[in-house]
Amino acid sequence: MTRLLLHKGAHVEDHDVDGYTSLHTAACKGHINIVNMLLERGADVNAINTRHNTPLHLATLQGHDDIIGLLVDRGAVLEARNEDGWTPLYLAVYYRRAYRIIEVLLKLGSDPRTRADDDTTLLDALGEAESLPARLENVSGIRELLQRAGCTEKTGRFPINSFRRRAGEAKAST
């Protein structure tokens, strides 16, 4: 279907109201053949949606390591930041994606010392995950992986505090 639409003149950079391009959607859904086809047709590997997530952010969130590798091979920026200042690696740690996804991102060159816009580190994000019972699986293995990669700092702040602060600021300004 994608091939037919492209043949009929669909533009690879068309996007919906939320800024999602076909590449965002294919990366999110794990359709590697479509991702490859769109990239061959000139899709922007670093396109951002309205929340500044790139296709790499979405592939990371969904755990598609094959697509992560393809996007990076085609020039995806590992340190791209979304509207919260989170890189794909930060997202993977915060949402406690599979150990293998975090490992893939580190092997591809993601910076283990990255910080979000609120200055929280990957270990802070992981610490918040430890405080949520549903997220306890694999936390110690992820912590060891991050520390071996060079992430040793922790500010003691949790990323959720930034969300709460921004929500309060938005509520106060309305």
PDB file of C-alpha atoms in Angstrom:
ATOM      1  CA  MET A   1       0.000   0.000   0.000  1.00  0.00           C
ATOM      2  CA  THR A   2       2.786   2.418   0.914  1.00  0.00           C
ATOM      3  CA  ARG A   3       4.593   1.672  -2.324  1.00  0.00           C
ATOM      4  CA  LEU A   4       1.376   2.340  -4.285  1.00  0.00           C
ATOM      5  CA  LEU A   5       0.745   5.632  -2.492  1.00  0.00           C
ATOM      6  CA  LEU A   6       4.298   6.778  -3.144  1.00  0.00           C
ATOM      7  CA  HIS A   7       4.004   5.731  -6.779  1.00  0.00           C
ATOM      8  CA  LYS A   8       0.769   7.754  -7.060  1.00  0.00           C
ATOM      9  CA  GLY A   9       2.518  10.884  -5.809  1.00  0.00           C
ATOM     10  CA  ALA A  10       2.214  10.820  -2.024  1.00  0.00           C
ATOM     11  CA  HIS A  11       4.971  12.878  -0.413  1.00  0.00           C
ATOM     12  CA  VAL A  12       7.178  11.177   2.168  1.00  0.00           C
ATOM     13  CA  GLU A  13       7.239  14.350   4.264  1.00  0.00           C
ATOM     14  CA  ASP A  14       3.463  14.767   4.537  1.00  0.00           C
ATOM     15  CA  HIS A  15       2.389  14.803   8.177  1.00  0.00           C
ATOM     16  CA  ASP A  16      -0.762  14.734  10.265  1.00  0.00           C
ATOM     17  CA  VAL A  17      -1.950  17.434  12.692  1.00  0.00           C
ATOM     18  CA  ASP A  18       0.407  16.098  15.369  1.00  0.00           C
ATOM     19  CA  GLY A  19       3.389  16.263  13.033  1.00  0.00           C
ATOM     20  CA  TYR A  20       3.695  12.513  12.502  1.00  0.00           C
ATOM     21  CA  THR A  21       5.178  11.613   9.136  1.00  0.00           C
ATOM     22  CA  SER A  22       4.878   8.186   7.546  1.00  0.00           C
ATOM     23  CA  LEU A  23       8.372   7.493   8.856  1.00  0.00           C
ATOM     24  CA  HIS A  24       7.274   8.235  12.437  1.00  0.00           C
ATOM     25  CA  THR A  25       4.379   5.812  12.071  1.00  0.00           C
ATOM     26  CA  ALA A  26       6.373   3.038  10.394  1.00  0.00           C
ATOM     27  CA  ALA A  27       9.165   3.324  12.988  1.00  0.00           C
ATOM     28  CA  CYS A  28       6.647   3.237  15.834  1.00  0.00           C
ATOM     29  CA  LYS A  29       4.828   0.204  14.446  1.00  0.00           C
ATOM     30  CA  GLY A  30       7.994  -1.734  13.655  1.00  0.00           C
ATOM     31  CA  HIS A  31       7.572  -1.907   9.878  1.00  0.00           C
ATOM     32  CA  ILE A  32      11.234  -2.070   8.893  1.00  0.00           C
ATOM     33  CA  ASN A  33      10.559  -2.601   5.170  1.00  0.00           C
ATOM     34  CA  ILE A  34       8.415   0.529   5.056  1.00  0.00           C
ATOM     35  CA  VAL A  35      10.996   2.482   7.076  1.00  0.00           C
ATOM     36  CA  ASN A  36      13.652   1.440   4.577  1.00  0.00           C
ATOM     37  CA  MET A  37      11.446   2.319   1.583  1.00  0.00           C
ATOM     38  CA  LEU A  38      10.630   5.761   3.003  1.00  0.00           C
ATOM     39  CA  LEU A  39      14.297   6.469   3.704  1.00  0.00           C
ATOM     40  CA  GLU A  40      15.215   5.414   0.167  1.00  0.00           C
ATOM     41  CA  ARG A  41      12.601   7.885  -1.091  1.00  0.00           C
ATOM     42  CA  GLY A  42      14.173  10.728   0.869  1.00  0.00           C
ATOM     43  CA  ALA A  43      12.220  10.796   4.132  1.00  0.00           C
ATOM     44  CA  ASP A  44      13.857  12.978   6.779  1.00  0.00           C
ATOM     45  CA  VAL A  45      15.356  10.539   9.288  1.00  0.00           C
ATOM     46  CA  ASN A  46      15.330  13.326  11.911  1.00  0.00           C
ATOM     47  CA  ALA A  47      11.802  14.658  11.288  1.00  0.00           C
ATOM     48  CA  ILE A  48      10.132  15.921  14.459  1.00  0.00           C
ATOM     49  CA  ASN A  49       6.497  15.816  15.449  1.00  0.00           C
ATOM     50  CA  THR A  50       4.764  18.489  17.534  1.00  0.00           C
ATOM     51  CA  ARG A  51       6.355  17.070  20.711  1.00  0.00           C
ATOM     52  CA  HIS A  52       9.765  17.055  18.984  1.00  0.00           C
ATOM     53  CA  ASN A  53       9.967  13.264  18.964  1.00  0.00           C
ATOM     54  CA  THR A  54      11.911  11.824  16.046  1.00  0.00           C
ATOM     55  CA  PRO A  55      11.315   8.414  14.454  1.00  0.00           C
ATOM     56  CA  LEU A  56      14.239   7.216  16.609  1.00  0.00           C
ATOM     57  CA  HIS A  57      12.414   8.278  19.794  1.00  0.00           C
ATOM     58  CA  LEU A  58       9.348   6.302  18.699  1.00  0.00           C
ATOM     59  CA  ALA A  59      11.266   3.183  17.636  1.00  0.00           C
ATOM     60  CA  THR A  60      12.999   3.291  21.019  1.00  0.00           C
ATOM     61  CA  LEU A  61       9.742   3.611  22.938  1.00  0.00           C
ATOM     62  CA  GLN A  62       8.325   0.608  21.123  1.00  0.00           C
ATOM     63  CA  GLY A  63      11.483  -1.486  21.448  1.00  0.00           C
ATOM     64  CA  HIS A  64      12.294  -1.929  17.754  1.00  0.00           C
ATOM     65  CA  ASP A  65      16.056  -2.474  17.911  1.00  0.00           C
ATOM     66  CA  ASP A  66      16.307  -3.358  14.211  1.00  0.00           C
ATOM     67  CA  ILE A  67      14.725  -0.040  13.272  1.00  0.00           C
ATOM     68  CA  ILE A  68      16.898   1.821  15.776  1.00  0.00           C
ATOM     69  CA  GLY A  69      19.980   0.440  14.028  1.00  0.00           C
ATOM     70  CA  LEU A  70      18.645   1.270  10.562  1.00  0.00           C
ATOM     71  CA  LEU A  71      17.720   4.840  11.527  1.00  0.00           C
ATOM     72  CA  VAL A  72      21.133   5.467  13.093  1.00  0.00           C
ATOM     73  CA  ASP A  73      22.870   3.961  10.048  1.00  0.00           C
ATOM     74  CA  ARG A  74      20.908   6.446   7.933  1.00  0.00           C
ATOM     75  CA  GLY A  75      21.917   9.442  10.037  1.00  0.00           C
ATOM     76  CA  ALA A  76      19.438   9.643  12.914  1.00  0.00           C
ATOM     77  CA  VAL A  77      20.797  11.869  15.669  1.00  0.00           C
ATOM     78  CA  LEU A  78      21.212   9.796  18.828  1.00  0.00           C
ATOM     79  CA  GLU A  79      21.201  12.904  21.012  1.00  0.00           C
ATOM     80  CA  ALA A  80      18.051  14.469  19.507  1.00  0.00           C
ATOM     81  CA  ARG A  81      15.905  15.952  22.271  1.00  0.00           C
ATOM     82  CA  ASN A  82      12.140  16.023  22.478  1.00  0.00           C
ATOM     83  CA  GLU A  83      10.151  18.841  24.091  1.00  0.00           C
ATOM     84  CA  ASP A  84      11.156  17.606  27.559  1.00  0.00           C
ATOM     85  CA  GLY A  85      14.818  17.522  26.576  1.00  0.00           C
ATOM     86  CA  TRP A  86      14.852  13.728  26.581  1.00  0.00           C
ATOM     87  CA  THR A  87      17.051  11.780  24.177  1.00  0.00           C
ATOM     88  CA  PRO A  88      15.994   8.330  22.950  1.00  0.00           C
ATOM     89  CA  LEU A  89      18.303   6.797  25.590  1.00  0.00           C
ATOM     90  CA  TYR A  90      16.707   8.885  28.343  1.00  0.00           C
ATOM     91  CA  LEU A  91      13.254   7.756  27.173  1.00  0.00           C
ATOM     92  CA  ALA A  92      14.379   4.121  27.157  1.00  0.00           C
ATOM     93  CA  VAL A  93      15.668   4.367  30.724  1.00  0.00           C
ATOM     94  CA  TYR A  94      12.725   6.362  32.074  1.00  0.00           C
ATOM     95  CA  TYR A  95      10.146   4.039  30.564  1.00  0.00           C
ATOM     96  CA  ARG A  96      12.396   1.094  31.434  1.00  0.00           C
ATOM     97  CA  ARG A  97      12.452  -0.431  27.999  1.00  0.00           C
ATOM     98  CA  ALA A  98      14.182  -3.744  27.468  1.00  0.00           C
ATOM     99  CA  TYR A  99      17.770  -3.994  28.612  1.00  0.00           C
ATOM    100  CA  ARG A 100      18.720  -4.824  25.008  1.00  0.00           C
ATOM    101  CA  ILE A 101      17.291  -1.510  23.716  1.00  0.00           C
ATOM    102  CA  ILE A 102      19.358   0.480  26.197  1.00  0.00           C
ATOM    103  CA  GLU A 103      22.387  -1.650  25.359  1.00  0.00           C
ATOM    104  CA  VAL A 104      21.866  -1.094  21.600  1.00  0.00           C
ATOM    105  CA  LEU A 105      21.613   2.678  22.059  1.00  0.00           C
ATOM    106  CA  LEU A 106      24.790   2.735  24.145  1.00  0.00           C
ATOM    107  CA  LYS A 107      26.676   0.578  21.622  1.00  0.00           C
ATOM    108  CA  LEU A 108      25.564   2.904  18.827  1.00  0.00           C
ATOM    109  CA  GLY A 109      27.071   5.849  20.699  1.00  0.00           C
ATOM    110  CA  SER A 110      24.362   7.371  22.898  1.00  0.00           C
ATOM    111  CA  ASP A 111      25.865   9.504  25.647  1.00  0.00           C
ATOM    112  CA  PRO A 112      25.408   7.810  29.055  1.00  0.00           C
ATOM    113  CA  ARG A 113      26.019  11.166  30.754  1.00  0.00           C
ATOM    114  CA  THR A 114      23.082  12.848  29.040  1.00  0.00           C
ATOM    115  CA  ARG A 115      20.798  15.026  31.135  1.00  0.00           C
ATOM    116  CA  ALA A 116      17.261  16.160  30.501  1.00  0.00           C
ATOM    117  CA  ASP A 117      16.406  19.857  30.330  1.00  0.00           C
ATOM    118  CA  ASP A 118      15.616  19.764  34.071  1.00  0.00           C
ATOM    119  CA  ASP A 119      19.194  18.502  34.681  1.00  0.00           C
ATOM    120  CA  THR A 120      18.110  15.015  35.777  1.00  0.00           C
ATOM    121  CA  THR A 121      20.426  12.172  34.808  1.00  0.00           C
ATOM    122  CA  LEU A 122      19.730   8.674  33.541  1.00  0.00           C
ATOM    123  CA  LEU A 123      20.230   7.335  37.069  1.00  0.00           C
ATOM    124  CA  ASP A 124      17.636   9.838  38.323  1.00  0.00           C
ATOM    125  CA  ALA A 125      15.208   8.561  35.697  1.00  0.00           C
ATOM    126  CA  LEU A 126      15.984   5.002  36.715  1.00  0.00           C
ATOM    127  CA  GLY A 127      15.581   5.942  40.386  1.00  0.00           C
ATOM    128  CA  GLU A 128      12.097   7.157  39.642  1.00  0.00           C
ATOM    129  CA  ALA A 129      11.397   3.844  37.951  1.00  0.00           C
ATOM    130  CA  GLU A 130      12.501   2.087  41.148  1.00  0.00           C
ATOM    131  CA  SER A 131       9.910   4.061  43.104  1.00  0.00           C
ATOM    132  CA  LEU A 132       7.097   2.695  40.939  1.00  0.00           C
ATOM    133  CA  PRO A 133       6.302  -0.966  41.751  1.00  0.00           C
ATOM    134  CA  ALA A 134       5.262  -1.863  38.195  1.00  0.00           C
ATOM    135  CA  ARG A 135       8.684  -0.853  36.924  1.00  0.00           C
ATOM    136  CA  LEU A 136      10.970  -2.879  39.190  1.00  0.00           C
ATOM    137  CA  GLU A 137      11.813  -5.557  36.625  1.00  0.00           C
ATOM    138  CA  ASN A 138      15.370  -5.250  35.232  1.00  0.00           C
ATOM    139  CA  VAL A 139      16.214  -2.048  37.134  1.00  0.00           C
ATOM    140  CA  SER A 140      19.394  -3.410  38.730  1.00  0.00           C
ATOM    141  CA  GLY A 141      20.668  -4.770  35.395  1.00  0.00           C
ATOM    142  CA  ILE A 142      19.967  -1.456  33.685  1.00  0.00           C
ATOM    143  CA  ARG A 143      21.712   0.450  36.505  1.00  0.00           C
ATOM    144  CA  GLU A 144      24.817  -1.749  36.124  1.00  0.00           C
ATOM    145  CA  LEU A 145      24.797  -1.285  32.334  1.00  0.00           C
ATOM    146  CA  LEU A 146      24.582   2.508  32.687  1.00  0.00           C
ATOM    147  CA  GLN A 147      27.320   2.621  35.304  1.00  0.00           C
ATOM    148  CA  ARG A 148      29.635   0.474  33.155  1.00  0.00           C
ATOM    149  CA  ALA A 149      28.980   2.910  30.294  1.00  0.00           C
ATOM    150  CA  GLY A 150      30.037   5.860  32.460  1.00  0.00           C
ATOM    151  CA  CYS A 151      26.798   7.182  33.945  1.00  0.00           C
ATOM    152  CA  THR A 152      27.683   7.719  37.590  1.00  0.00           C
ATOM    153  CA  GLU A 153      26.005  10.968  38.583  1.00  0.00           C
ATOM    154  CA  LYS A 154      22.657  11.285  40.266  1.00  0.00           C
ATOM    155  CA  THR A 155      21.089  14.595  41.303  1.00  0.00           C
ATOM    156  CA  GLY A 156      18.443  13.063  43.543  1.00  0.00           C
ATOM    157  CA  ARG A 157      15.651  14.750  41.611  1.00  0.00           C
ATOM    158  CA  PHE A 158      13.008  12.815  39.736  1.00  0.00           C
ATOM    159  CA  PRO A 159      11.855  13.737  36.216  1.00  0.00           C
ATOM    160  CA  ILE A 160       8.210  13.617  37.336  1.00  0.00           C
ATOM    161  CA  ASN A 161       8.857  16.708  39.459  1.00  0.00           C
ATOM    162  CA  SER A 162       9.470  18.668  36.253  1.00  0.00           C
ATOM    163  CA  PHE A 163       6.127  17.529  34.877  1.00  0.00           C
ATOM    164  CA  ARG A 164       4.381  18.528  38.101  1.00  0.00           C
ATOM    165  CA  ARG A 165       6.112  21.915  38.125  1.00  0.00           C
ATOM    166  CA  ARG A 166       5.211  22.608  34.468  1.00  0.00           C
ATOM    167  CA  ALA A 167       1.625  21.475  35.038  1.00  0.00           C
ATOM    168  CA  GLY A 168       1.368  23.880  37.970  1.00  0.00           C
ATOM    169  CA  GLU A 169       2.841  26.711  35.903  1.00  0.00           C
ATOM    170  CA  ALA A 170       0.420  26.022  33.048  1.00  0.00           C
ATOM    171  CA  LYS A 171      -2.536  25.911  35.443  1.00  0.00           C
ATOM    172  CA  ALA A 172      -1.446  29.167  37.096  1.00  0.00           C
ATOM    173  CA  SER A 173      -1.132  30.940  33.739  1.00  0.00           C
ATOM    174  CA  THR A 174      -4.695  30.104  32.622  1.00  0.00           C
TER     175      THR A 174
END
